[in-house]
XYZ file of C-alpha atoms in Angstrom:
561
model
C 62.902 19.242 63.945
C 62.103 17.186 67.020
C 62.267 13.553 67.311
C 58.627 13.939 68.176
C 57.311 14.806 65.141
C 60.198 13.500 62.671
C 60.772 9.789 61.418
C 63.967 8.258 60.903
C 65.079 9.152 57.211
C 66.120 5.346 56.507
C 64.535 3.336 53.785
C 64.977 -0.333 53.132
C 65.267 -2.926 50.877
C 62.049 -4.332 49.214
C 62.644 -7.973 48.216
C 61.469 -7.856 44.346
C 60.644 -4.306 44.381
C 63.773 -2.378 43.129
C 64.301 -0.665 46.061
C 67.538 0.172 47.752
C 68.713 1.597 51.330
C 70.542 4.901 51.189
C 71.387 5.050 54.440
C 72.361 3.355 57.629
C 72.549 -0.644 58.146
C 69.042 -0.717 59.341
C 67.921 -2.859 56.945
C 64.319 -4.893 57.238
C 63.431 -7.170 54.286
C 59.698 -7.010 53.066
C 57.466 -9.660 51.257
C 54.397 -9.057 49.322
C 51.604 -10.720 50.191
C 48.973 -9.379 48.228
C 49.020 -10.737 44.695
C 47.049 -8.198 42.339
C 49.553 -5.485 40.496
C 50.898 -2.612 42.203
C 49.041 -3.364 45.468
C 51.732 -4.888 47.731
C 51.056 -5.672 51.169
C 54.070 -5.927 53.245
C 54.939 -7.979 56.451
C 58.161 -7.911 58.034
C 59.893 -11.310 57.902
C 60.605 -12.491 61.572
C 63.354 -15.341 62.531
C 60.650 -15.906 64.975
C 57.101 -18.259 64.659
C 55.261 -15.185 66.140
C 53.250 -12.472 63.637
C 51.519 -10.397 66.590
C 52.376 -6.967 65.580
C 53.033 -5.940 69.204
C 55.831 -7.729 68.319
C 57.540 -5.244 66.190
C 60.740 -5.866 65.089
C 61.976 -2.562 66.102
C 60.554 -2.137 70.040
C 63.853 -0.847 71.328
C 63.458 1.902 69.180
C 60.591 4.843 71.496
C 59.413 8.222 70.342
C 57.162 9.572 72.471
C 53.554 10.377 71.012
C 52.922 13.634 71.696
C 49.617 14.353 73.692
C 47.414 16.490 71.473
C 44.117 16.818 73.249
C 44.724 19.900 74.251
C 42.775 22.335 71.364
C 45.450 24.671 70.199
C 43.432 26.142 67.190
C 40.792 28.726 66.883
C 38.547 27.464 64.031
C 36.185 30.509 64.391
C 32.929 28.447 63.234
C 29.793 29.690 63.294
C 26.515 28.081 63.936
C 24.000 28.191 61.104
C 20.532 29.024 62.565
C 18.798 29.924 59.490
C 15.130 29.500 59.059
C 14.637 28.638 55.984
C 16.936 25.376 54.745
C 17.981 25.283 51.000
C 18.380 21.594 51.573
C 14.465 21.899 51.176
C 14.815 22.105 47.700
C 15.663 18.422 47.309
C 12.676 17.889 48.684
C 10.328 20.015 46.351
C 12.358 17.886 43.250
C 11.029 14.593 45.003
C 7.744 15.863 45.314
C 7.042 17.448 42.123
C 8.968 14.223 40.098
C 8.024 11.152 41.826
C 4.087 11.515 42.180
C 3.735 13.339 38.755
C 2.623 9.689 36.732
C 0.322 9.565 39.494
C -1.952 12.696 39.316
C -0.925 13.847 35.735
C -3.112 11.013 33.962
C -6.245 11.910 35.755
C -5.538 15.527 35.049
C -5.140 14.857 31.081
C -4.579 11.274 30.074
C -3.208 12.478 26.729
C -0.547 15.260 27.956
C 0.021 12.009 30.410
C 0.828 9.797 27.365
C 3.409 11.911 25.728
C 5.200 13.499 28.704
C 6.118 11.098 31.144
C 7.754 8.796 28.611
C 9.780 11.908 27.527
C 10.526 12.493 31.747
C 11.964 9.122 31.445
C 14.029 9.260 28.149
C 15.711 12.203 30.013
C 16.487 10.286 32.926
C 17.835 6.895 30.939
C 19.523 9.587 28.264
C 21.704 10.766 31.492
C 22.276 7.257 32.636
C 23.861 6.138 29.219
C 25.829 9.244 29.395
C 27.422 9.009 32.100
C 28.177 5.328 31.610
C 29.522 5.834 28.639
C 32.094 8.306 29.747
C 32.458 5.908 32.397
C 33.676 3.312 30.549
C 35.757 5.896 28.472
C 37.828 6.758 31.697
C 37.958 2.808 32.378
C 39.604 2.491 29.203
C 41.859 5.191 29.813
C 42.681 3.935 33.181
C 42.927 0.250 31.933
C 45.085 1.364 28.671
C 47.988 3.329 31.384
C 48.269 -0.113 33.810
C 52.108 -0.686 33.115
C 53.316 2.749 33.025
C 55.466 3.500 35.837
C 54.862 7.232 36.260
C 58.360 7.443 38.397
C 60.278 7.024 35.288
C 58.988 10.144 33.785
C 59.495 12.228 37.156
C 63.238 13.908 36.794
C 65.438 14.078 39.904
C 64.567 18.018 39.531
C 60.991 17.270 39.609
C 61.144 14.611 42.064
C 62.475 16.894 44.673
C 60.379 19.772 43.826
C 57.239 18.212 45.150
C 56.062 16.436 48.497
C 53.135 15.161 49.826
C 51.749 15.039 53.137
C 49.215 12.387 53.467
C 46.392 12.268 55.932
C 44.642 8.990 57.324
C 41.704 9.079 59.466
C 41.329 6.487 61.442
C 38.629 5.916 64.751
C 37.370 2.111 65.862
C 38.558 0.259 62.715
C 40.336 -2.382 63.415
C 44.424 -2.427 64.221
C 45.086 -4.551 60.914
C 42.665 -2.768 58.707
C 44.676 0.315 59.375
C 47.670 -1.550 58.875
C 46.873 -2.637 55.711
C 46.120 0.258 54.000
C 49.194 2.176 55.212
C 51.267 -0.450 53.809
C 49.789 0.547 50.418
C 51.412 3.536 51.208
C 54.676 2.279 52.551
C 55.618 0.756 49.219
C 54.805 3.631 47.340
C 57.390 4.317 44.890
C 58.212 7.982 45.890
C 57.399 7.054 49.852
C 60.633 8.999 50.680
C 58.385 11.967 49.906
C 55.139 11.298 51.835
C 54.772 12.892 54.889
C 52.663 10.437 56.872
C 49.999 11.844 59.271
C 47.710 8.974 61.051
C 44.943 10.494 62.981
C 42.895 9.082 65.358
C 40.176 10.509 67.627
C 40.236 10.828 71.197
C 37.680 8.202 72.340
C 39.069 5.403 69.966
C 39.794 2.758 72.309
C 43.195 2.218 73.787
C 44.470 5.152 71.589
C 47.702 5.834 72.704
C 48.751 2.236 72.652
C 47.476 1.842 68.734
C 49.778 4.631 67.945
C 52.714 2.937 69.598
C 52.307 -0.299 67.857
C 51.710 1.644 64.392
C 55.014 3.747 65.826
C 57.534 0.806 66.239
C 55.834 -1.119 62.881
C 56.332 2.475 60.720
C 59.360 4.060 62.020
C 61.676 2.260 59.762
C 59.436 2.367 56.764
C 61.250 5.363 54.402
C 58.375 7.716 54.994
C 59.856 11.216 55.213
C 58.030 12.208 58.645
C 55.797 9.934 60.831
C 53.411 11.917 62.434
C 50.335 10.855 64.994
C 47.538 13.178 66.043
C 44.996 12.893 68.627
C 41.523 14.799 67.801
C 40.065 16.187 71.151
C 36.593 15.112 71.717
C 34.065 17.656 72.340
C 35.836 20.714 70.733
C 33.312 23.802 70.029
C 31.579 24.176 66.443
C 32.616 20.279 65.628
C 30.970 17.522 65.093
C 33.003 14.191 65.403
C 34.209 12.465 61.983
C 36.167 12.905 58.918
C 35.735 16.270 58.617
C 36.736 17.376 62.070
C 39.363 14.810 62.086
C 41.095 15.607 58.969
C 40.944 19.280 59.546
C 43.045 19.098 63.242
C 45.584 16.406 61.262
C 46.220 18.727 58.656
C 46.883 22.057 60.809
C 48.964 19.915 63.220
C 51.203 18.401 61.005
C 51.577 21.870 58.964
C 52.455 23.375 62.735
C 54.842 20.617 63.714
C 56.520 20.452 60.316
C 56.587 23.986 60.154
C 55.301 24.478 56.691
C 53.605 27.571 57.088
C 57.157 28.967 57.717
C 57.772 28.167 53.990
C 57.214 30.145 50.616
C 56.551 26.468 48.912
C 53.319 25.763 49.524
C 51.980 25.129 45.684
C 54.529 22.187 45.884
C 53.334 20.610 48.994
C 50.153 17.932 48.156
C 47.960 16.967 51.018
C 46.463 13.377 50.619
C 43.434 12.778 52.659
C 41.778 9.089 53.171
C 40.217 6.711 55.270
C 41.545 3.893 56.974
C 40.013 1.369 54.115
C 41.933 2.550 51.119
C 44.362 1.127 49.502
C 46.982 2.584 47.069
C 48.311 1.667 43.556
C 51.930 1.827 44.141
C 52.583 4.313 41.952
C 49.510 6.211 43.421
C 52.323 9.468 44.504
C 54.153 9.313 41.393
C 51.304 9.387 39.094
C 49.814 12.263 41.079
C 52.792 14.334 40.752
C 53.210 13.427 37.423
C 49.894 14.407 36.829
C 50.233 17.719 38.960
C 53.387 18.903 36.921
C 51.974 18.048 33.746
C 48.846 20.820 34.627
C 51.597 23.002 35.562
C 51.348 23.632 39.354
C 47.663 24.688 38.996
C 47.084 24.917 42.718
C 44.397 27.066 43.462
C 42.164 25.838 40.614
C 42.541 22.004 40.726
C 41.726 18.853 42.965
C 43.182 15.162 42.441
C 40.690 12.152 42.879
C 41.656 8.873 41.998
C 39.084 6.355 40.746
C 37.903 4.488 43.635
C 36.492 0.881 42.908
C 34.970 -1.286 46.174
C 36.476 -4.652 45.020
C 37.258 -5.497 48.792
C 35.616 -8.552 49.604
C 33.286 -7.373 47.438
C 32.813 -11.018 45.566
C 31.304 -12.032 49.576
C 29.136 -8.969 49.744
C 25.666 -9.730 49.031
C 23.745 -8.126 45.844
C 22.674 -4.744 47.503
C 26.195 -4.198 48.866
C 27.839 -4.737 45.251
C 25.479 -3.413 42.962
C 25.700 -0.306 44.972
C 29.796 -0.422 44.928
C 29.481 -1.137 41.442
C 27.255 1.866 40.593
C 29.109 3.884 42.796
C 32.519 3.594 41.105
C 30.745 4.031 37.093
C 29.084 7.316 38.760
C 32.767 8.669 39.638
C 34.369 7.470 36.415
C 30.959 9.184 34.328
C 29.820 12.360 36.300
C 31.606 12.959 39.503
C 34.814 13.484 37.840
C 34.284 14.274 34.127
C 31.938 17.075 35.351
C 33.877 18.018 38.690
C 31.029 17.999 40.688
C 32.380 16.707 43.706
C 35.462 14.387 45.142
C 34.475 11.577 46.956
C 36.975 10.093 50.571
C 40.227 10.117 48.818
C 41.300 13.076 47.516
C 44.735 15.499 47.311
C 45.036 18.977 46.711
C 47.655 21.763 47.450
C 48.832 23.294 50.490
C 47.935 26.582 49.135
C 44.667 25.867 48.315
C 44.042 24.004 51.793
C 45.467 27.287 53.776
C 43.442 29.787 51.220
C 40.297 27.524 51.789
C 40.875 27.580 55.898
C 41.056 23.659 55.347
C 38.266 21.342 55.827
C 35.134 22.837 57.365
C 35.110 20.833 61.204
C 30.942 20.889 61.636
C 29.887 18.928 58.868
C 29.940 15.360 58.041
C 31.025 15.110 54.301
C 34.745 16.386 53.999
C 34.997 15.617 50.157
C 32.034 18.158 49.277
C 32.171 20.656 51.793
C 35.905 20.975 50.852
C 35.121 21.824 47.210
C 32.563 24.676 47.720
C 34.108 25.778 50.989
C 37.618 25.990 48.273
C 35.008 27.703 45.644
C 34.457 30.633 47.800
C 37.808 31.687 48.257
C 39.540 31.151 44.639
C 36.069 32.508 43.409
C 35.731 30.039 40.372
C 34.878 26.619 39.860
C 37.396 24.071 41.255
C 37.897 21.284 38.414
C 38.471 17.848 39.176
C 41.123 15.812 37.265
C 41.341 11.593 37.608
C 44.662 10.293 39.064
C 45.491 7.015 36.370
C 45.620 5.282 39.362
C 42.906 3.152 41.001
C 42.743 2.972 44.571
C 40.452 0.322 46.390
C 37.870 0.990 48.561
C 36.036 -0.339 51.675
C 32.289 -1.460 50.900
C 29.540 -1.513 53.162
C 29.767 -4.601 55.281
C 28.038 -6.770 57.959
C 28.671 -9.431 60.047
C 25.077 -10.805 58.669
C 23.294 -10.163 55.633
C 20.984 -8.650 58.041
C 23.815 -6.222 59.308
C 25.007 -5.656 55.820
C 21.484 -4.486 55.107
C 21.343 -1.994 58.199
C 25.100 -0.768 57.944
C 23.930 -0.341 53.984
C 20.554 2.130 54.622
C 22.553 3.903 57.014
C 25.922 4.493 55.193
C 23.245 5.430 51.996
C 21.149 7.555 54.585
C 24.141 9.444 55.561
C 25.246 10.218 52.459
C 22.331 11.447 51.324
C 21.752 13.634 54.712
C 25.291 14.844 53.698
C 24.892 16.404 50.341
C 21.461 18.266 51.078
C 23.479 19.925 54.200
C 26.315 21.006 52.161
C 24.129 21.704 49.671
C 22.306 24.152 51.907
C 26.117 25.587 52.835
C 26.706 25.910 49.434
C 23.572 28.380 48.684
C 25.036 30.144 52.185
C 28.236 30.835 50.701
C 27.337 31.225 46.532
C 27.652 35.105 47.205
C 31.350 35.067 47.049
C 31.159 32.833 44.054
C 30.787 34.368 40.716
C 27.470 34.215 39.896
C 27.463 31.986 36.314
C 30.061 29.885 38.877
C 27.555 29.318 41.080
C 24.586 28.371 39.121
C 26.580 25.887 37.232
C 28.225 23.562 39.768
C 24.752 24.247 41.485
C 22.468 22.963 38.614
C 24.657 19.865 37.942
C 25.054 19.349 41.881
C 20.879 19.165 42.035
C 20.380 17.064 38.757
C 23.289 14.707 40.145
C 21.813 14.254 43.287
C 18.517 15.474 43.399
C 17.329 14.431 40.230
C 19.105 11.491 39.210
C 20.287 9.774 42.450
C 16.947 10.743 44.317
C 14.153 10.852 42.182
C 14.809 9.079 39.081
C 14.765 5.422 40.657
C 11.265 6.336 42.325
C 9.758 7.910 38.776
C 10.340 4.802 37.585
C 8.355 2.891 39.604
C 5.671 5.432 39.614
C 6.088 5.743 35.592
C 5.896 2.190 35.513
C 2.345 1.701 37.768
C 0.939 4.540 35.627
C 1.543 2.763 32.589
C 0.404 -0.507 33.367
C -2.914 0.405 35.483
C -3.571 5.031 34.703
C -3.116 5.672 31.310
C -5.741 4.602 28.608
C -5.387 4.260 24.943
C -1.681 4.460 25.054
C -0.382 4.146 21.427
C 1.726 1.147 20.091
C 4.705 3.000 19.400
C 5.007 4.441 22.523
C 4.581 1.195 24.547
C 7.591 -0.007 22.052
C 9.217 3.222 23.396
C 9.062 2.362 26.644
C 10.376 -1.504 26.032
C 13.785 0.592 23.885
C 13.876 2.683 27.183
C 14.152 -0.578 29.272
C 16.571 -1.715 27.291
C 18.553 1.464 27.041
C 18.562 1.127 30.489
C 19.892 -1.781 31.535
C 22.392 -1.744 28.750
C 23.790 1.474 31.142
C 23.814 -0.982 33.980
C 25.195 -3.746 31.865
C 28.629 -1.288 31.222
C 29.053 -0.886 35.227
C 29.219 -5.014 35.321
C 31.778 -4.979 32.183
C 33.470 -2.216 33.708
C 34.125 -4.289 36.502
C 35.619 -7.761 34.929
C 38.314 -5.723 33.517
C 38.615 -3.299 36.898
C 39.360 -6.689 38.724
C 41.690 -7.714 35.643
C 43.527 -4.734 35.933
C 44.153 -5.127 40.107
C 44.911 -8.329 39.210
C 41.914 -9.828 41.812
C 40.179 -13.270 41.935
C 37.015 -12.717 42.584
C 34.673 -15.294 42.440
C 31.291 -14.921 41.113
C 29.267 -17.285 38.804
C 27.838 -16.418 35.760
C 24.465 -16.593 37.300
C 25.052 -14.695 40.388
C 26.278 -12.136 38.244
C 23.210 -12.465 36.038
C 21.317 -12.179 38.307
C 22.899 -8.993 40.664
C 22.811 -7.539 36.719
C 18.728 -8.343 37.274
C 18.224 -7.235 39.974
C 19.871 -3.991 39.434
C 16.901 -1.659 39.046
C 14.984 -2.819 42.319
C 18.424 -1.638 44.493
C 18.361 1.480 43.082
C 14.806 1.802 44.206
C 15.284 1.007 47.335
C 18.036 3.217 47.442
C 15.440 6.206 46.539
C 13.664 4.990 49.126
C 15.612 5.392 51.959
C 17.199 8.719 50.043
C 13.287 10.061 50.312
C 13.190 8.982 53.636
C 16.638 10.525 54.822
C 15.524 14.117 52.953
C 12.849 14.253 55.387
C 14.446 13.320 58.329
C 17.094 16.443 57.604
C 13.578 18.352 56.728
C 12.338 17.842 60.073
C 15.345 17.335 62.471
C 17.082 20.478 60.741
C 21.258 19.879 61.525
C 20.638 17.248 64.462
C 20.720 13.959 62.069
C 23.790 15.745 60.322
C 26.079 13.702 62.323
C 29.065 11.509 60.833
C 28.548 7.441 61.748
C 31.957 5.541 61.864
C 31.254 2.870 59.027
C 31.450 -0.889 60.311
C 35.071 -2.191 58.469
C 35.364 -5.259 60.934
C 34.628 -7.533 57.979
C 37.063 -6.079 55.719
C 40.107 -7.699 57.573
């Protein structure tokens, strides 16, 4: 293999970590300097004053990045042009749920009285659900924080697999990226990882980036260090993740010369952003986990739980209830009822090459990978949790004022995301079994049309109808609405609880007063509103504009550093 594409197989010695050098006398000593468990943040010790990382301790050493922009690969996409959008049908659940304790107690007040309370004992019925497997997996996770999954990998085992992992990176800052690739430097099987970092064309002094990242990674035990380019402008793409990952992935296969091999059901592609960062045992445990399902490669993705305890304890009360809600709704529904994998994600080689890879003309990689994947194994892809936590990005702002915008965007894209994949989805669903299809389909529109989209709005409507529409409304069922309340925010009450011990487990200090908390807890409801809000907005937008406003917006990180 060229010296291009192929990192120096030296490791080093981790001060404190166990780790030893097996081979030449290139030796760099690390430090932590992140203090919560199994999230260690390394910086090379320097006899000099100077920590600029254009300073790397390793200059003298230069492999040449090679220049990528030139498109190499035929994706063969085609352009949807349909007529009719099945996206649209987010938008008939909006309509017919939101408005209904508007109209229905002037059509009958007493069909009013009984029905809508029962519409919203479904809706908190699915909420305590889901937050009650929630905190099941959060117990699971929290009970498996001291095992050290390498231990139970043999040498045999060890060897069998290897990972390639994928990190998509565009204006975020230099030390942002840094950071979360040092997660993966001290990983515990790093000799394993294959380490793709991917940048786009039009980032901003590209080519330099990747030289710094170069002479600060070369050294670092990763098996191969490879860095990709994405051409701008390529046909059938639209910039982001998606495109991004999908050009990473091929290249590195291509360079490494995978597809030459028979192996592929032990090769595990990693995909993330460049605000991630990794357990230590994050590779371990996934193979662990992966041998222990024995091999299933065409049937199976990997998502760890992701929890946005970045900063999060300076984020104001949107930011963090949303981060908050976001990791309970992966630990209750996303993953116990493999209805999608959210950013991080790994899954086999074989499954990436049988599924073409990731789908370059839509914005949401993590969804469109799944059904895209569907298609071709022609069954429902389950989703198992990695015991592993890996910490997230949140939304953030220079401003609470730019927190606010960067937060209705980031939840306007996401919601622009799913009913476009969505609409894929009922595109491709003839070359998924038919009982396949309706099932991931029906949980995929209560998830996100019903509970995500219109639930928070029924409320408020449910709410105004009961307070100023409906006459004569019997005692019992006012106390049934009061138990629903409280039903209610006892769900929200598990996300909070959930996250004391999270931050317990990744050993962070977080700072929040009892009355902050108390009050975020209060406040809780009214965010998810206004997150239905701009959802109801943004599924009417997508109604209108069609696949224009399906683009991909870089999330602002500048505040994470």
């Amino acid at each position: 293999m060229s010296p291009q594409h192929h990192a120096l197989k030296a490791t080093f010695s981790y001060q404190n970590a166990g780790f030893q050098s097996d081979t030449n006398d290139r030796k760099s000593q690390y430090r932590r300097t992140v203090s919560y468990d199994g999230y260690y943040i390394l910086e090379q010790e320097q006899n000099s004053k100077s920590s600029s990382l254009s300073s790397s301790p390793i200059a003298h050493v230069s492999i040449p990045i090679p220049d990528l922009r030139v498109p190499t690969i035929d994706h063969n996409i085609k352009n949807g042009r349909q007529r009719f959008r099945w996206n649209l049908i987010f938008n008939v659940l909006v309509w017919i749920i939101c408005p209904l304790p508007l109209w229905l107690p002037f059509l009958s007040n007493q069909v009013a009285i009984f029905f809508l309370p029962s519409i919203q004992c479904v809706f908190v019925f699915i909420w305590f659900i889901i937050t009650l497997l929630a905190a099941r997996n959060a117990f699971i996770i929290f009970r498996n924080r001291n095992q050290d999954y390498s231990l139970l990998l043999s040498t045999e085992d060890r060897n069998k697999i290897r990972h390639l992992v994928v990190i998509s990176c565009y204006k975020e800052p230099l030390e942002l990226i840094k950071r979360s690739i040092d997660t993966l430097a001290v990983q515990s099987e790093v000799n394993r990882i294959s380490m793709v970092i991917s940048f786009e064309e039009r980032t901003p002094d590209v080519h330099n980036k990747c030289q710094i990242l170069q002479n600060y990674y070369i050294q670092a035990g990763f098996r191969d260090l490879i860095f990709t380019i994405h051409p701008y402008g390529l046909s059938n793409e639209i910039p982001g993740k998606c495109s991004n990952a999908n050009y990473a992935i091929r290249t590195a296969i291509k360079q490494l010369k995978l597809d030459e091999n028979n192996n592929d059901d032990y090769i595990l592609i990693t995909t993330c952003d460049a605000d991630s960062q990794f357990h230590r045992h994050y590779i371990a445990a996934l193979t662990y986990q992966y041998i222990k399902d024995n091999y299933p490669a065409l049937t199976t993705i990997y998502q760890p739980p992701l929890f946005y305890n970045w900063n999060l304890d300076a984020s104001s009360c949107f930011t963090r209830i949303t981060g908050l809600l976001r990791s309970t709704l992966m630990l209750g529904a996303l993953i116990p009822f493999s209805i999608n994998t959210m950013s991080i994600f790994s899954f086999s080689l074989s499954l990436a090459k049988a599924g073409n890879f990731v789908h370059p003309a839509y914005q949401m990689d993590d969804i469109i990978c799944l059904i895209r994947w569907m298609g071709v194994t022609h069954r429902r892809l389950s989703i198992h949790m990695v015991l592993t936590p890996v910490i997230s990005g949140p939304t953030c702002g220079r401003t609470i004022e730019y927190e606010f915008m960067e937060w209705v965007r980031q939840a306007r894209r996401w919601t622009i995301g799913a009913a476009e994949v969505f609409h894929y989805f009922m595109i491709k669903s003839r070359r998924i079994p038919f009982l396949t299809s309706l099932s991931w389909s029906i949980t995929f529109l209560i998830y996100y049309g019903v509970l995500l989209c219109s639930s928070g709005l029924y409320s408020l409507t449910y709410f105004i109808a009961m307070e100023f529409l409906l006459n004569e409304i019997p005692t019992y069922v006012v106390y049934t609405m009061y138990i629903l309340i409280l039903i209610q925010m006892l769900s929200f009450s598990i996300a909070f609880i959930i996250d004391i011990f999270i931050c317990r487990l990744l050993n962070i200090d977080e700072c929040i007063f009892i009355l902050r908390n108390f009050f975020h807890f209060l406040m809780t409801p009214f965010v998810l509103i206004g997150y239905s809000f701009v959802e109801f907005y943004a599924l009417h937008e997508v109604m209108i504009r069609g696949k224009k406003v399906c683009k991909h917006g870089a999330s602002n990180k500048n505040m994470l550093q």
